[in-house]
Amino acid sequence: MSFINPNAFTTRPEIDGTFGVVASTHWIATAVGMGLLERGGNAFDAGVATAFTLQVVEPHLNGPLGDVPIILHDARRGRTEVICGQGPAPQAATIGRFRDLGLDMVPGTGLLAAVVPGTFDALMLLLRDYGTLRLRDVLGAAIGYARHGYPLVERIPATIQTVEAMFREHWPSSAAVYLPGGEVPRAGSLFTNVALAATYERVLAEAEAGGGGREAEIERARLCWSQGFVAEAIDRFSRTEEVMDTSGRRHRGLLTGEDMARWQAGVEAPVALDYGRYTVLKAGFWSQGPAALQQLALLRGLDLHGLDPAGPDFIHLQVEAAKLAFADRDTFYGDPDFVDIPGETLLSEAYNAERRALIGNQASLDYRPGTIPGHGKSIGARVGGERTAVGASGAGEPTVGRIASAPREDARRRERMGAVSGDTVHFDIIDRDGNMVTATPSGGWLHSSPVIPELGFPLGTRGQMFWLDEEHPQALGPGRRPRTTLSPTMALRDGEPHLAWGSPGGDQQDQWIPQFFLRHVHAGLNLQEAIDAPAWHSEHFPSSFWPRTSRPGVLVVESRVPDATVAELRRRGHVVEIGDAWSEGRLTAASRDGKRLRAAANPRGMQGYAAGR
């Protein structure tokens, strides 16, 4: 018998229709995407327009020089595919180069952490091969909002305020954009980025100048970005500017125009796992996506059906599975073009049956990666009970350093160096023909790196996810993709494309993503109920971001999780911290059941919305 949650409710209706649905992390982007569907575009056209708009209205969460994995189902061709918009490390980015600079980690901000930006080319590939509209149609809204203004959500001024001193003292080009009139802009005020608008207007003008059809325009836009004025501006800025970063020193960049020219987004098959009547699909092991699949592989051997989705058994089992899956992520994942990833083994029933046996009734405080002969390298044991930072020594061996002794001073130092946590955006779109797209753009945050004046936006810092250890699968190296946290999800049901969903949140993405799915599948919650339900995340394993802090055993839950559940989780050994009532995740989702289309979006943060009819 299914569990019926007496507290199940929705903050808003689950969108229900037959024409099309759009869900994203910002209401303006959702409206833009829906507008494209209304004008005759398909889900892929709407996705590209939504993505460009999100760059403008959520600059603290993503930007034009960031990264994106995209999962799509093309109904006409009957194919489900992944577009990899994760660019690789520059040719000059070697471990030796960083050691010569006296660094044992890739900095979390500045120019050294920049990889080839992948978002623009990935979106152009999506538009060219799967869309129907022209470049002007999908760029128009983003250009308009950048030039004429959009209302600032509260988190944008809050982020700017946090790095205000960094902008004033070290990054004047960012201050010129994000401190208009020399002041932090107010929440709710209209904000413009005229330089960004001008960049996209120039891309559009050069793309349209040569004549021809939509595909010719798109190809010229790609060249304009990777080999034209955009690449030239990036190359010049990286070579000539010495930029303060989280190391506390100034460094020039390594990314060149040649690096930009040699890379293009690619298409590949998704990684899949069967879970009952569902087949869940993720990007490859260059992303953390398979960690969600491994959690499901562990949990499908346990009986979750009928469990209270806010109860201690449900939460305990998901968290303990996450600890095991993320330990394997940190040990085995990397760029499959350079490293032999034991993906089949990691998702196999035999391997996960062995790992599943490690899940007991008590919370594990240990770091427990699996062992697969000939593969992987552990990043080292955790230091129990304290926040830790994990790095690599000059010899390339994993080290663990305590940073808990002076947390306030350390936090202030990191903020002075611009080390403010970045986040992400997400969208899910389905059209009436059954085309589906889910994507998680990120990187190029306003606080990641100084704005390139000619362009109006900064480079990303995804390179901070590399390890400076030649023996590790995630080792830095020329042409290698960093193991990203970005992780959209799609699922088939009984072999038919059914569900698309995802969330911003770095390492938390593939904790909230399986939580949503398990609540939907095992507790029978609809999309909006599954998003609105109380949520949580573990900080047991090291963060993917500089300075890679870890908090062994710590489980952060929303205050809406029942007191009795919290008490029982603590009795089982979890170090439970209580967060705000609506603080965990920014999920959106969309589903298709025959002609019936549904969508939902997260109320947390008061900006995500779903639309449809």
Coordinates of C-alpha atoms in Angstrom, one line a residue:
M1 CA 0.0 0.0 0.0
S2 CA 1.3 3.4 -0.9
F3 CA 2.0 5.9 1.9
I4 CA -0.5 8.8 1.9
N5 CA 1.2 11.8 3.4
P6 CA -1.4 13.7 5.4
N7 CA 0.8 16.8 5.2
A8 CA 1.2 16.7 1.4
F9 CA 0.3 20.1 0.0
T10 CA 1.3 22.4 -2.7
T11 CA 2.3 26.1 -2.5
R12 CA 0.9 26.5 -6.0
P13 CA -0.9 24.2 -8.5
E14 CA 0.8 21.6 -10.6
I15 CA 0.6 22.9 -14.2
D16 CA -1.5 20.6 -16.3
G17 CA -2.2 20.9 -20.1
T18 CA -1.7 19.5 -23.6
F19 CA 0.0 22.3 -25.5
G20 CA 3.3 22.8 -23.8
V21 CA 5.0 23.4 -20.4
V22 CA 8.0 25.3 -19.2
A23 CA 9.6 25.3 -15.7
S24 CA 12.6 27.3 -14.8
T25 CA 14.4 28.9 -11.8
H26 CA 13.2 32.4 -12.8
W27 CA 9.7 33.6 -13.8
I28 CA 10.9 35.9 -16.6
A29 CA 12.8 33.0 -18.3
T30 CA 9.8 30.8 -17.9
A31 CA 7.6 33.4 -19.6
V32 CA 10.2 33.8 -22.4
G33 CA 10.3 30.0 -23.0
M34 CA 6.5 29.8 -23.0
G35 CA 6.3 32.7 -25.4
L36 CA 8.5 30.8 -27.9
L37 CA 6.2 27.8 -27.8
E38 CA 3.2 30.1 -28.4
R39 CA 5.0 31.6 -31.4
G40 CA 5.4 28.2 -33.0
G41 CA 8.8 27.2 -31.7
N42 CA 9.5 23.7 -30.3
A43 CA 10.8 22.7 -26.9
F44 CA 14.4 23.2 -28.1
D45 CA 13.9 26.7 -29.5
A46 CA 12.2 27.5 -26.2
G47 CA 15.1 26.0 -24.2
V48 CA 17.7 28.1 -26.0
A49 CA 15.7 31.3 -25.4
T50 CA 15.1 30.4 -21.8
A51 CA 18.9 29.7 -21.3
F52 CA 19.9 33.1 -22.8
T53 CA 17.4 34.9 -20.6
L54 CA 18.6 33.1 -17.5
Q55 CA 22.1 34.4 -18.2
V56 CA 20.8 38.0 -18.0
V57 CA 18.3 37.8 -15.1
E58 CA 20.3 35.5 -12.8
P59 CA 23.9 36.7 -13.4
H60 CA 24.9 35.5 -9.9
L61 CA 24.1 32.0 -10.9
N62 CA 25.2 31.6 -14.5
G63 CA 26.7 33.6 -17.4
P64 CA 27.5 33.5 -21.1
L65 CA 31.0 32.1 -20.4
G66 CA 29.8 29.2 -18.3
D67 CA 29.1 25.5 -18.9
V68 CA 26.0 23.4 -19.5
P69 CA 25.0 19.7 -19.8
I70 CA 21.7 19.2 -21.8
I71 CA 19.6 16.1 -22.0
L72 CA 17.0 16.0 -24.7
H73 CA 14.4 13.7 -26.3
D74 CA 13.9 14.3 -30.0
A75 CA 10.4 13.0 -30.7
R76 CA 10.8 13.1 -34.5
R77 CA 13.9 10.9 -34.4
G78 CA 12.9 8.9 -31.4
R79 CA 16.3 9.5 -29.7
T80 CA 17.3 10.6 -26.3
E81 CA 20.7 12.3 -26.2
V82 CA 23.1 14.4 -24.2
I83 CA 24.8 17.6 -25.4
C84 CA 28.1 18.1 -23.6
G85 CA 28.6 21.9 -23.1
Q86 CA 31.4 21.3 -20.6
G87 CA 34.6 22.8 -22.1
P88 CA 38.1 21.4 -21.3
A89 CA 41.2 22.8 -19.6
P90 CA 43.5 25.1 -21.7
Q91 CA 46.6 23.5 -23.3
A92 CA 48.8 25.4 -20.9
A93 CA 47.0 24.1 -17.8
T94 CA 49.3 21.5 -16.4
I95 CA 49.9 20.4 -12.8
G96 CA 53.5 21.4 -13.1
R97 CA 52.5 24.9 -14.1
F98 CA 50.4 25.3 -10.9
R99 CA 53.1 23.8 -8.7
D100 CA 55.6 26.3 -10.2
L101 CA 53.2 29.0 -9.0
G102 CA 53.2 27.5 -5.5
L103 CA 49.6 26.3 -5.6
D104 CA 48.3 23.0 -4.2
M105 CA 44.7 23.7 -5.4
V106 CA 43.3 25.4 -8.4
P107 CA 42.0 28.8 -7.1
G108 CA 38.2 29.2 -6.8
T109 CA 38.1 32.6 -8.5
G110 CA 40.1 34.6 -11.0
L111 CA 41.6 33.6 -14.4
L112 CA 43.6 30.4 -13.6
A113 CA 40.5 28.4 -13.1
A114 CA 39.0 29.2 -16.5
V115 CA 38.3 26.4 -18.9
V116 CA 36.9 26.7 -22.4
P117 CA 33.4 28.1 -22.0
G118 CA 30.9 25.6 -23.3
T119 CA 27.4 27.1 -22.9
F120 CA 27.2 29.2 -26.1
D121 CA 28.3 26.5 -28.5
A122 CA 26.1 23.9 -26.8
L123 CA 23.1 26.1 -27.2
M124 CA 23.9 26.8 -30.9
L125 CA 24.2 23.0 -31.4
L126 CA 20.8 22.5 -29.8
L127 CA 19.3 25.2 -31.9
R128 CA 20.9 24.1 -35.2
D129 CA 20.2 20.4 -35.0
Y130 CA 17.0 20.2 -33.0
G131 CA 15.3 23.7 -33.1
T132 CA 13.3 25.4 -35.9
L133 CA 13.7 29.1 -35.3
R134 CA 16.4 31.6 -36.2
L135 CA 19.0 33.1 -34.0
R136 CA 17.3 36.4 -33.7
D137 CA 14.1 34.7 -32.4
V138 CA 15.9 33.1 -29.4
L139 CA 18.3 35.9 -28.6
G140 CA 15.8 38.8 -28.7
A141 CA 14.4 38.6 -25.2
A142 CA 17.8 38.3 -23.5
I143 CA 19.1 41.3 -25.5
G144 CA 16.1 43.3 -24.6
Y145 CA 16.3 42.6 -20.8
A146 CA 20.0 43.3 -20.8
R147 CA 19.7 46.6 -22.6
H148 CA 16.4 47.9 -21.1
G149 CA 16.5 46.4 -17.7
Y150 CA 15.0 43.6 -15.5
P151 CA 14.0 43.7 -11.8
L152 CA 16.8 42.4 -9.5
V153 CA 15.9 39.5 -7.3
E154 CA 17.1 39.9 -3.7
R155 CA 20.0 37.5 -4.0
I156 CA 21.7 39.5 -6.7
P157 CA 22.4 42.6 -4.6
A158 CA 23.2 40.3 -1.6
T159 CA 25.9 38.6 -3.7
I160 CA 27.3 41.9 -5.0
Q161 CA 27.4 43.3 -1.5
T162 CA 29.4 40.3 -0.3
V163 CA 32.1 40.9 -3.0
E164 CA 31.8 44.7 -3.1
A165 CA 35.2 45.2 -1.5
M166 CA 36.8 42.8 -3.9
F167 CA 35.3 44.7 -6.9
R168 CA 36.4 48.1 -5.6
E169 CA 39.9 47.0 -4.6
H170 CA 40.9 44.4 -7.3
W171 CA 38.2 44.0 -10.0
P172 CA 37.3 47.5 -11.3
S173 CA 35.8 46.2 -14.5
S174 CA 33.2 44.2 -12.4
A175 CA 32.6 47.3 -10.2
A176 CA 31.9 49.3 -13.4
V177 CA 29.0 46.9 -14.2
Y178 CA 27.7 45.8 -10.8
L179 CA 28.2 48.9 -8.8
P180 CA 26.3 51.4 -10.9
G181 CA 26.9 54.9 -9.6
G182 CA 29.4 53.4 -7.2
E183 CA 26.7 51.8 -5.1
V184 CA 25.3 48.2 -4.6
P185 CA 22.0 48.2 -6.5
R186 CA 18.8 47.8 -4.6
A187 CA 16.6 44.6 -4.8
G188 CA 13.7 45.2 -7.1
S189 CA 15.4 48.0 -9.0
L190 CA 15.7 47.7 -12.8
F191 CA 19.2 46.7 -13.8
T192 CA 20.9 46.8 -17.2
N193 CA 24.0 45.3 -18.7
V194 CA 24.5 47.3 -21.9
A195 CA 27.8 45.7 -22.7
L196 CA 26.3 42.2 -22.6
A197 CA 23.5 43.4 -24.8
A198 CA 26.0 44.9 -27.3
T199 CA 28.0 41.6 -27.4
Y200 CA 24.9 39.6 -28.3
E201 CA 23.8 42.2 -30.8
R202 CA 27.2 42.1 -32.5
V203 CA 27.1 38.3 -32.6
L204 CA 23.7 38.5 -34.2
A205 CA 24.7 41.1 -36.7
E206 CA 27.8 39.1 -37.8
A207 CA 25.7 35.9 -38.0
E208 CA 23.1 37.5 -40.2
A209 CA 25.6 39.5 -42.4
G210 CA 26.5 36.5 -44.6
G211 CA 23.0 35.6 -45.8
G212 CA 21.7 32.1 -46.2
G213 CA 19.4 30.1 -44.0
R214 CA 19.2 29.6 -40.2
E215 CA 21.9 26.9 -40.2
A216 CA 24.3 29.2 -41.9
E217 CA 23.6 32.0 -39.4
I218 CA 24.1 29.6 -36.5
E219 CA 27.4 28.4 -37.9
R220 CA 28.6 32.0 -38.3
A221 CA 27.6 32.8 -34.7
R222 CA 29.6 29.8 -33.5
L223 CA 32.7 31.0 -35.4
C224 CA 32.2 34.5 -34.2
W225 CA 32.2 33.2 -30.6
S226 CA 35.1 30.7 -30.8
Q227 CA 37.3 32.3 -33.4
G228 CA 36.1 35.9 -33.7
F229 CA 35.8 39.0 -31.4
V230 CA 34.6 37.0 -28.4
A231 CA 37.6 34.7 -28.4
E232 CA 40.0 37.6 -29.1
A233 CA 38.7 39.5 -26.1
I234 CA 39.1 36.5 -23.9
D235 CA 42.6 35.8 -25.2
R236 CA 43.7 39.4 -24.7
F237 CA 42.2 39.7 -21.2
S238 CA 43.8 36.4 -20.0
R239 CA 47.2 37.3 -21.4
T240 CA 47.4 40.9 -20.2
E241 CA 45.5 41.1 -16.9
E242 CA 46.9 40.0 -13.6
V243 CA 43.9 39.2 -11.4
M244 CA 43.5 38.7 -7.7
D245 CA 42.1 35.2 -6.8
T246 CA 41.5 33.1 -3.8
S247 CA 45.2 32.3 -3.4
G248 CA 45.6 35.9 -2.2
R249 CA 47.9 36.7 -5.2
R250 CA 47.5 38.0 -8.7
H251 CA 47.7 35.7 -11.7
R252 CA 47.3 35.9 -15.4
G253 CA 45.1 33.4 -17.2
L254 CA 46.0 30.3 -19.3
L255 CA 43.0 30.3 -21.6
T256 CA 43.8 31.3 -25.2
G257 CA 41.9 32.0 -28.4
E258 CA 43.5 28.8 -29.8
D259 CA 41.9 26.8 -26.9
M260 CA 38.6 28.4 -27.9
A261 CA 39.0 27.5 -31.6
R262 CA 39.9 23.9 -31.1
W263 CA 36.8 22.9 -29.1
Q264 CA 33.1 22.3 -30.0
A265 CA 30.2 20.9 -28.1
G266 CA 29.4 17.2 -28.8
V267 CA 26.5 14.8 -28.6
E268 CA 26.7 11.5 -26.8
A269 CA 24.4 8.8 -25.3
P270 CA 23.2 9.2 -21.8
V271 CA 24.1 6.9 -18.9
A272 CA 21.1 4.9 -17.8
L273 CA 19.9 2.9 -14.8
D274 CA 16.6 0.9 -14.6
Y275 CA 14.6 1.5 -11.4
G276 CA 11.4 -0.4 -11.5
R277 CA 9.3 0.7 -14.4
Y278 CA 11.6 3.7 -14.9
T279 CA 14.9 4.2 -16.8
V280 CA 16.7 7.2 -15.3
L281 CA 19.1 9.0 -17.6
K282 CA 22.1 11.2 -16.8
A283 CA 25.1 12.8 -18.5
G284 CA 28.3 10.7 -18.4
F285 CA 31.0 10.3 -15.8
W286 CA 32.5 13.7 -16.7
S287 CA 29.6 14.9 -14.6
Q288 CA 28.5 13.9 -11.1
G289 CA 25.1 12.7 -12.6
P290 CA 25.9 9.0 -12.3
A291 CA 26.1 9.5 -8.5
A292 CA 22.3 9.9 -8.5
L293 CA 22.0 6.7 -10.5
Q294 CA 24.3 4.9 -8.0
Q295 CA 22.1 6.0 -5.1
L296 CA 19.1 4.5 -6.9
A297 CA 21.1 1.3 -7.6
L298 CA 21.8 1.1 -3.9
L299 CA 18.2 1.9 -2.8
R300 CA 16.4 -0.4 -5.3
G301 CA 17.6 -3.3 -3.1
L302 CA 15.8 -1.8 -0.1
D303 CA 12.1 -1.4 0.5
L304 CA 11.2 2.3 0.3
H305 CA 7.6 1.9 -0.8
G306 CA 5.2 3.0 1.9
L307 CA 7.8 4.9 3.9
D308 CA 7.0 8.4 5.1
P309 CA 9.1 10.8 2.8
A310 CA 9.7 13.0 5.8
G311 CA 10.3 10.1 8.2
P312 CA 13.7 8.9 9.7
D313 CA 13.9 5.7 7.7
F314 CA 13.4 7.4 4.3
I315 CA 15.9 10.1 5.1
H316 CA 18.5 7.9 6.7
L317 CA 18.5 5.4 3.8
Q318 CA 18.8 8.1 1.1
V319 CA 21.6 9.9 3.0
E320 CA 23.6 6.8 3.7
A321 CA 23.3 5.8 0.0
A322 CA 24.5 9.3 -1.0
K323 CA 27.6 9.0 1.2
L324 CA 28.6 5.9 -0.6
A325 CA 27.8 7.2 -4.1
F326 CA 29.6 10.5 -3.6
A327 CA 32.7 8.7 -2.1
D328 CA 32.8 6.7 -5.4
R329 CA 32.3 9.9 -7.4
D330 CA 35.4 11.4 -5.8
T331 CA 37.4 8.2 -6.3
F332 CA 36.5 7.1 -9.8
Y333 CA 34.9 9.9 -11.9
G334 CA 36.8 11.9 -14.5
D335 CA 36.9 12.6 -18.2
P336 CA 36.3 9.3 -20.0
D337 CA 38.3 10.6 -23.0
F338 CA 41.4 10.4 -20.9
V339 CA 40.6 8.0 -18.0
D340 CA 39.2 4.4 -18.0
I341 CA 36.1 4.9 -15.8
P342 CA 34.6 1.6 -14.4
G343 CA 31.1 2.9 -15.1
E344 CA 29.5 -0.5 -15.7
T345 CA 30.8 -1.8 -12.5
L346 CA 29.8 1.3 -10.5
L347 CA 26.2 0.8 -11.6
S348 CA 26.1 -3.0 -11.5
E349 CA 23.9 -4.9 -9.1
A350 CA 26.8 -7.0 -7.9
Y351 CA 28.9 -4.0 -6.9
N352 CA 26.0 -2.2 -5.3
A353 CA 24.9 -5.3 -3.4
E354 CA 28.3 -5.3 -1.8
R355 CA 28.1 -1.5 -1.1
R356 CA 24.5 -1.8 0.1
A357 CA 25.6 -4.1 2.9
L358 CA 27.5 -1.1 4.4
I359 CA 24.2 0.7 5.1
G360 CA 23.2 0.0 8.7
N361 CA 20.8 1.5 11.2
Q362 CA 23.5 4.0 12.4
A363 CA 24.9 6.9 10.4
S364 CA 28.4 6.3 9.1
L365 CA 30.9 9.0 10.0
D366 CA 33.6 7.4 7.8
Y367 CA 34.5 8.1 4.2
R368 CA 34.0 4.8 2.4
P369 CA 34.8 4.7 -1.3
G370 CA 34.6 1.3 -3.0
T371 CA 37.5 -0.7 -4.4
I372 CA 37.7 -1.6 -8.1
P373 CA 41.1 -3.1 -8.9
G374 CA 43.0 -1.0 -11.5
H375 CA 40.7 2.0 -11.2
G376 CA 40.4 5.2 -9.2
K377 CA 42.3 6.8 -6.3
S378 CA 40.8 7.8 -2.9
I379 CA 41.2 11.5 -2.0
G380 CA 42.0 10.4 1.6
A381 CA 40.2 9.9 4.9
R382 CA 38.1 12.6 6.6
V383 CA 38.9 14.2 9.9
G384 CA 36.0 13.3 12.1
G385 CA 33.8 15.9 13.7
E386 CA 35.3 19.1 12.2
R387 CA 35.0 21.0 9.0
T388 CA 38.0 20.1 6.9
A389 CA 39.7 21.3 3.7
V390 CA 41.1 18.7 1.3
G391 CA 44.0 19.6 -0.9
A392 CA 47.0 18.0 -2.6
S393 CA 50.6 18.5 -1.4
G394 CA 53.4 19.4 -3.7
A395 CA 54.2 15.8 -4.1
G396 CA 50.6 15.2 -5.4
E397 CA 49.5 13.2 -2.3
P398 CA 46.1 13.9 -0.8
T399 CA 46.2 15.9 2.4
V400 CA 43.6 16.9 4.9
G401 CA 43.9 20.3 6.6
R402 CA 41.8 21.6 9.5
I403 CA 40.3 25.0 8.9
A404 CA 37.8 25.0 11.8
S405 CA 40.1 26.7 14.3
A406 CA 39.3 30.2 13.1
P407 CA 36.2 29.9 11.0
R408 CA 35.1 33.6 11.1
E409 CA 38.6 34.9 10.2
D410 CA 38.9 32.3 7.5
A411 CA 35.4 33.1 6.1
R412 CA 36.3 36.8 6.0
R413 CA 39.6 36.1 4.2
R414 CA 37.8 34.0 1.6
E415 CA 35.2 36.7 1.0
R416 CA 37.9 39.4 0.6
M417 CA 39.4 37.2 -2.1
G418 CA 35.9 36.8 -3.8
A419 CA 35.3 33.2 -2.6
V420 CA 31.5 33.4 -2.5
S421 CA 29.7 30.2 -3.3
G422 CA 28.2 30.2 -6.8
D423 CA 25.1 28.4 -7.8
T424 CA 23.2 27.4 -10.9
V425 CA 20.0 27.7 -12.9
H426 CA 17.8 25.0 -14.4
F427 CA 14.9 24.5 -16.8
D428 CA 12.6 21.7 -18.1
I429 CA 10.5 22.1 -21.2
I430 CA 8.1 19.7 -23.1
D431 CA 6.1 20.6 -26.2
R432 CA 2.9 19.1 -27.6
D433 CA 4.9 16.9 -30.0
G434 CA 6.7 15.2 -27.2
N435 CA 10.0 16.9 -27.5
M436 CA 11.7 17.3 -24.1
V437 CA 14.7 19.2 -22.9
T438 CA 16.3 19.6 -19.5
A439 CA 19.4 21.6 -18.8
T440 CA 21.5 23.0 -15.9
P441 CA 23.5 26.0 -17.1
S442 CA 26.1 27.4 -14.6
G443 CA 29.4 29.1 -14.3
G444 CA 30.6 32.6 -15.3
W445 CA 29.0 34.0 -12.2
L446 CA 29.4 37.7 -11.6
H447 CA 31.7 36.9 -8.7
S448 CA 33.7 34.2 -10.4
S449 CA 36.2 36.4 -12.3
P450 CA 36.5 40.1 -13.4
V451 CA 34.1 41.2 -16.1
I452 CA 35.9 41.4 -19.5
P453 CA 35.1 45.0 -20.4
E454 CA 34.5 44.5 -24.1
L455 CA 32.0 41.7 -23.5
G456 CA 30.2 42.7 -20.3
F457 CA 30.6 39.4 -18.5
P458 CA 33.3 37.2 -16.8
L459 CA 34.9 33.9 -17.4
G460 CA 33.9 30.8 -15.4
T461 CA 36.0 28.9 -12.9
R462 CA 35.0 25.3 -13.4
G463 CA 38.7 24.3 -13.4
Q464 CA 38.7 24.5 -9.6
M465 CA 37.2 21.0 -9.7
F466 CA 40.4 19.4 -11.0
W467 CA 42.9 17.7 -8.6
L468 CA 46.6 18.6 -8.8
D469 CA 47.4 14.9 -8.6
E470 CA 48.6 13.1 -11.7
E471 CA 47.3 9.7 -10.5
H472 CA 43.8 10.8 -9.8
P473 CA 41.0 10.4 -12.4
Q474 CA 40.1 14.1 -11.9
A475 CA 43.6 15.2 -12.5
L476 CA 44.2 18.5 -14.3
G477 CA 45.5 18.2 -17.8
P478 CA 45.4 20.0 -21.2
G479 CA 42.1 19.2 -23.0
R480 CA 40.5 17.4 -20.1
R481 CA 37.0 18.2 -18.9
P482 CA 36.6 19.0 -15.2
R483 CA 34.2 16.7 -13.4
T484 CA 31.3 19.1 -13.2
T485 CA 28.5 19.1 -10.6
L486 CA 25.9 20.1 -13.2
S487 CA 23.3 17.4 -13.5
P488 CA 20.0 17.5 -15.4
T489 CA 17.9 14.3 -15.3
M490 CA 15.4 12.6 -17.6
A491 CA 13.5 9.4 -17.1
L492 CA 11.6 7.0 -19.3
R493 CA 8.5 5.2 -17.9
D494 CA 7.7 1.9 -19.4
G495 CA 10.1 2.8 -22.2
E496 CA 8.4 6.1 -23.0
P497 CA 10.0 9.6 -22.3
H498 CA 8.2 10.7 -19.2
L499 CA 9.9 13.0 -16.7
A500 CA 12.6 15.8 -16.8
W501 CA 13.8 17.5 -13.7
G502 CA 16.8 19.1 -11.9
S503 CA 18.0 21.7 -9.4
P504 CA 20.8 24.1 -8.9
G505 CA 23.0 23.4 -5.8
G506 CA 26.5 22.2 -6.6
D507 CA 27.1 18.9 -4.7
Q508 CA 23.5 19.1 -3.4
Q509 CA 22.0 18.7 -6.9
D510 CA 22.3 14.9 -6.9
Q511 CA 20.9 14.7 -3.4
W512 CA 17.8 16.8 -4.1
I513 CA 17.3 15.1 -7.5
P514 CA 16.9 11.5 -6.1
Q515 CA 14.9 12.8 -3.1
F516 CA 12.3 14.3 -5.6
F517 CA 12.2 11.1 -7.6
L518 CA 11.8 8.8 -4.6
R519 CA 9.0 11.0 -3.2
H520 CA 7.3 11.0 -6.6
V521 CA 7.7 7.3 -7.2
H522 CA 7.3 5.7 -3.7
A523 CA 5.1 8.2 -1.9
G524 CA 2.9 9.1 -4.9
L525 CA 3.4 12.8 -4.6
N526 CA 2.7 14.8 -7.7
L527 CA 5.4 17.1 -9.1
Q528 CA 4.6 20.1 -7.1
E529 CA 4.1 18.1 -3.9
A530 CA 7.4 16.3 -4.4
I531 CA 9.2 19.7 -4.8
D532 CA 7.4 21.4 -1.9
A533 CA 8.0 18.5 0.6
P534 CA 10.6 19.0 3.3
A535 CA 14.1 18.4 2.1
W536 CA 17.7 18.0 3.3
H537 CA 21.3 17.5 2.3
S538 CA 24.5 15.9 3.7
E539 CA 27.8 17.7 4.0
H540 CA 29.6 14.5 4.9
F541 CA 31.8 14.4 1.7
P542 CA 34.1 17.2 0.4
S543 CA 32.7 20.0 -1.7
S544 CA 33.7 20.1 -5.3
F545 CA 34.5 23.8 -5.0
W546 CA 37.5 25.6 -3.5
P547 CA 38.5 25.1 -0.7
R548 CA 36.8 21.6 -0.7
T549 CA 35.4 21.7 2.8
S550 CA 33.9 18.6 4.3
R551 CA 31.8 18.2 7.4
P552 CA 31.7 14.5 8.3
G553 CA 28.3 13.2 9.5
V554 CA 26.6 16.6 9.2
L555 CA 23.0 16.4 7.9
V556 CA 21.2 19.7 7.2
V557 CA 17.4 19.5 7.3
E558 CA 14.7 22.1 6.8
S559 CA 12.9 23.0 10.0
R560 CA 9.7 21.6 8.5
V561 CA 11.1 18.1 9.0
P562 CA 9.1 16.7 12.0
D563 CA 10.8 17.0 15.4
A564 CA 10.3 13.3 16.0
T565 CA 12.2 12.6 12.7
V566 CA 15.1 14.9 13.8
A567 CA 15.3 13.2 17.2
E568 CA 15.5 9.7 15.7
L569 CA 18.1 10.8 13.1
R570 CA 20.2 12.2 15.9
R571 CA 19.8 8.9 17.9
R572 CA 21.1 7.1 14.8
G573 CA 24.3 9.2 14.9
H574 CA 23.6 11.9 12.3
V575 CA 24.9 15.4 13.2
V576 CA 21.6 17.1 12.4
E577 CA 21.6 20.9 11.8
I578 CA 18.2 22.7 11.4
G579 CA 18.0 25.1 8.4
D580 CA 15.2 27.5 7.5
A581 CA 11.8 26.1 6.7
W582 CA 12.2 26.7 2.9
S583 CA 15.9 26.5 2.3
E584 CA 16.8 23.3 0.5
G585 CA 16.9 23.1 -3.3
R586 CA 15.4 25.0 -6.3
L587 CA 13.9 22.0 -8.2
T588 CA 11.8 22.3 -11.3
A589 CA 10.2 19.4 -13.2
A590 CA 8.0 18.6 -16.2
S591 CA 6.4 15.3 -17.2
R592 CA 4.5 13.8 -20.1
D593 CA 1.9 11.1 -20.0
G594 CA 0.5 10.6 -23.5
K595 CA -0.9 14.0 -24.5
R596 CA -1.0 15.2 -20.9
L597 CA 1.8 17.6 -19.9
R598 CA 2.5 18.7 -16.4
A599 CA 5.1 21.0 -14.7
A600 CA 6.1 22.4 -11.4
A601 CA 8.6 24.8 -9.9
N602 CA 10.2 25.5 -6.5
P603 CA 8.7 28.2 -4.3
R604 CA 12.0 28.5 -2.3
G605 CA 13.6 31.9 -3.1
M606 CA 10.3 33.2 -4.6
Q607 CA 11.5 33.3 -8.2
G608 CA 11.1 29.8 -9.8
Y609 CA 7.9 29.3 -11.9
A610 CA 6.2 26.9 -14.1
A611 CA 3.8 27.8 -16.9
G612 CA 1.9 25.9 -19.5
R613 CA -1.5 25.2 -21.0

